[in-house]
Structure formats: C-alpha cells, structure tokens
C-alpha cells in the first residue's frame, strides 16, 4: 500500500456525549501516543460540557502539542437533533476521513 504524505494513515473519531472527565482522559491517552500520521475528529453532541472543554486552556495546549507532532484535529459540536446522533456523527466522520484506516475511540 502506498501512502500520500498529505493524507494521514489513520483517521480516528472520538464522540463525546456529555462526559467531560472521561473525554478528557481519552484525549490525554491519545496525546501520549507517539504515532504521528494521524487525524482526529472530536465530535460533541451540543452539550455545554463539550464546548467548555474545547475552549479551555488545557484543551488548547493539548491541541497545540498534538498538532506540533504533525497530527490534525477537527472539533465539531453539533446539537443532538437527530434520532440517532451516533449514526449521524459516524457517517459525517467517515465521509470526511482522509486516512487509509478508520477507528472509533468510544
């Protein structure tokens, strides 16, 4: 398999359902990874906890460190307006994914 240097090898989707402590712990674990050919879709369900986390100094520092390693992170906070929000977010992230491999980090 050949890889395009402009595209990540792995795309991951982390969906957040208003559980800020677990979400933060997951981001900490992702941040400890040494793999550098990675893009992350960080998806929130419109809750205020997600918005507060993304605006926090901790997250900004985490994001800067993650990006410095050559990784990409995309944050989306969409209100849970769909009957099956999880399936909707799944479809959106898969359509946008650039990586050769895709994984959910739930």
Tab-separated table of C-alpha atoms in Angstrom:
chain	number	residue	atom	x	y	z
A	1	UNK	CA	0.000	0.000	0.000
A	2	UNK	CA	1.313	3.428	-0.881
A	3	UNK	CA	0.587	6.415	1.290
A	4	UNK	CA	0.174	10.038	0.331
A	5	UNK	CA	2.248	12.313	2.601
A	6	UNK	CA	-0.561	14.891	2.541
A	7	UNK	CA	-3.042	12.391	3.937
A	8	UNK	CA	-2.910	10.721	7.344
A	9	UNK	CA	-2.527	6.983	7.596
A	10	UNK	CA	-5.110	6.728	10.385
A	11	UNK	CA	-8.341	8.636	10.988
A	12	UNK	CA	-9.987	8.346	14.392
A	13	UNK	CA	-13.323	9.594	15.653
A	14	UNK	CA	-13.910	10.398	19.316
A	15	UNK	CA	-17.578	11.052	20.066
A	16	UNK	CA	-18.397	12.901	23.271
A	17	UNK	CA	-21.790	12.544	24.968
A	18	UNK	CA	-21.506	14.979	27.866
A	19	UNK	CA	-18.942	13.060	29.900
A	20	UNK	CA	-16.140	15.595	30.271
A	21	UNK	CA	-13.928	13.657	32.689
A	22	UNK	CA	-13.856	10.504	30.561
A	23	UNK	CA	-13.454	12.541	27.390
A	24	UNK	CA	-10.525	14.454	28.851
A	25	UNK	CA	-8.905	11.191	29.963
A	26	UNK	CA	-9.311	9.777	26.451
A	27	UNK	CA	-7.703	12.887	24.964
A	28	UNK	CA	-4.825	12.545	27.437
A	29	UNK	CA	-4.283	8.958	26.268
A	30	UNK	CA	-4.417	9.990	22.611
A	31	UNK	CA	-1.920	12.755	23.354
A	32	UNK	CA	0.538	10.222	24.785
A	33	UNK	CA	0.703	8.270	21.537
A	34	UNK	CA	3.923	8.613	19.570
A	35	UNK	CA	2.343	7.816	16.201
A	36	UNK	CA	2.429	10.945	14.044
A	37	UNK	CA	0.435	10.217	10.902
A	38	UNK	CA	-2.971	10.711	12.481
A	39	UNK	CA	-6.124	12.815	12.213
A	40	UNK	CA	-8.773	13.023	14.904
A	41	UNK	CA	-12.408	14.031	14.581
A	42	UNK	CA	-13.560	15.161	18.021
A	43	UNK	CA	-17.361	15.266	17.916
A	44	UNK	CA	-19.659	16.694	20.592
A	45	UNK	CA	-23.422	16.363	20.935
A	46	UNK	CA	-24.129	20.042	21.540
A	47	UNK	CA	-23.740	19.879	25.321
A	48	UNK	CA	-22.140	22.747	27.210
A	49	UNK	CA	-19.507	20.414	28.722
A	50	UNK	CA	-18.035	19.786	25.273
A	51	UNK	CA	-17.954	23.496	24.424
A	52	UNK	CA	-16.307	24.327	27.754
A	53	UNK	CA	-13.678	21.624	27.267
A	54	UNK	CA	-12.802	22.782	23.735
A	55	UNK	CA	-12.484	26.401	24.932
A	56	UNK	CA	-10.353	25.505	27.956
A	57	UNK	CA	-6.663	26.352	28.243
A	58	UNK	CA	-5.967	22.657	28.849
A	59	UNK	CA	-7.517	21.673	25.512
A	60	UNK	CA	-5.761	24.445	23.609
A	61	UNK	CA	-2.423	23.264	24.978
A	62	UNK	CA	-3.296	19.637	24.203
A	63	UNK	CA	-4.322	20.564	20.665
A	64	UNK	CA	-1.154	22.592	20.035
A	65	UNK	CA	1.027	19.701	21.220
A	66	UNK	CA	-0.945	17.219	19.114
A	67	UNK	CA	-0.577	19.408	16.011
A	68	UNK	CA	3.131	20.044	16.592
A	69	UNK	CA	3.697	16.327	16.060
A	70	UNK	CA	2.182	16.624	12.586
A	71	UNK	CA	-1.261	15.363	13.532
A	72	UNK	CA	-4.569	17.042	12.742
A	73	UNK	CA	-7.598	17.542	14.959
A	74	UNK	CA	-11.052	18.709	13.931
A	75	UNK	CA	-13.685	19.660	16.529
A	76	UNK	CA	-17.399	19.660	15.841
A	77	UNK	CA	-20.138	20.355	18.365
A	78	UNK	CA	-23.496	19.580	16.838
A	79	UNK	CA	-26.748	19.595	18.752
A	80	UNK	CA	-28.266	16.171	19.236
A	81	UNK	CA	-31.063	16.899	16.772
A	82	UNK	CA	-31.089	13.536	15.036
A	83	UNK	CA	-32.965	10.455	16.133
A	84	UNK	CA	-29.693	8.574	16.138
A	85	UNK	CA	-26.997	11.171	16.736
A	86	UNK	CA	-24.282	8.494	16.966
A	87	UNK	CA	-25.059	7.156	13.493
A	88	UNK	CA	-25.164	10.683	12.079
A	89	UNK	CA	-21.756	11.560	13.543
A	90	UNK	CA	-20.396	8.240	12.321
A	91	UNK	CA	-21.485	8.987	8.762
A	92	UNK	CA	-20.145	12.547	8.845
A	93	UNK	CA	-16.731	11.493	10.148
A	94	UNK	CA	-16.410	8.614	7.675
A	95	UNK	CA	-17.248	10.912	4.755
A	96	UNK	CA	-14.646	13.457	5.871
A	97	UNK	CA	-11.925	10.944	6.746
A	98	UNK	CA	-8.702	11.177	4.756
A	99	UNK	CA	-6.848	8.256	6.347
A	100	UNK	CA	-6.319	4.793	4.914
A	101	UNK	CA	-7.623	3.302	8.162
A	102	UNK	CA	-10.528	4.428	10.353
A	103	UNK	CA	-11.177	3.739	14.034
A	104	UNK	CA	-13.689	4.875	16.657
A	105	UNK	CA	-12.337	5.783	20.082
A	106	UNK	CA	-15.500	5.402	22.174
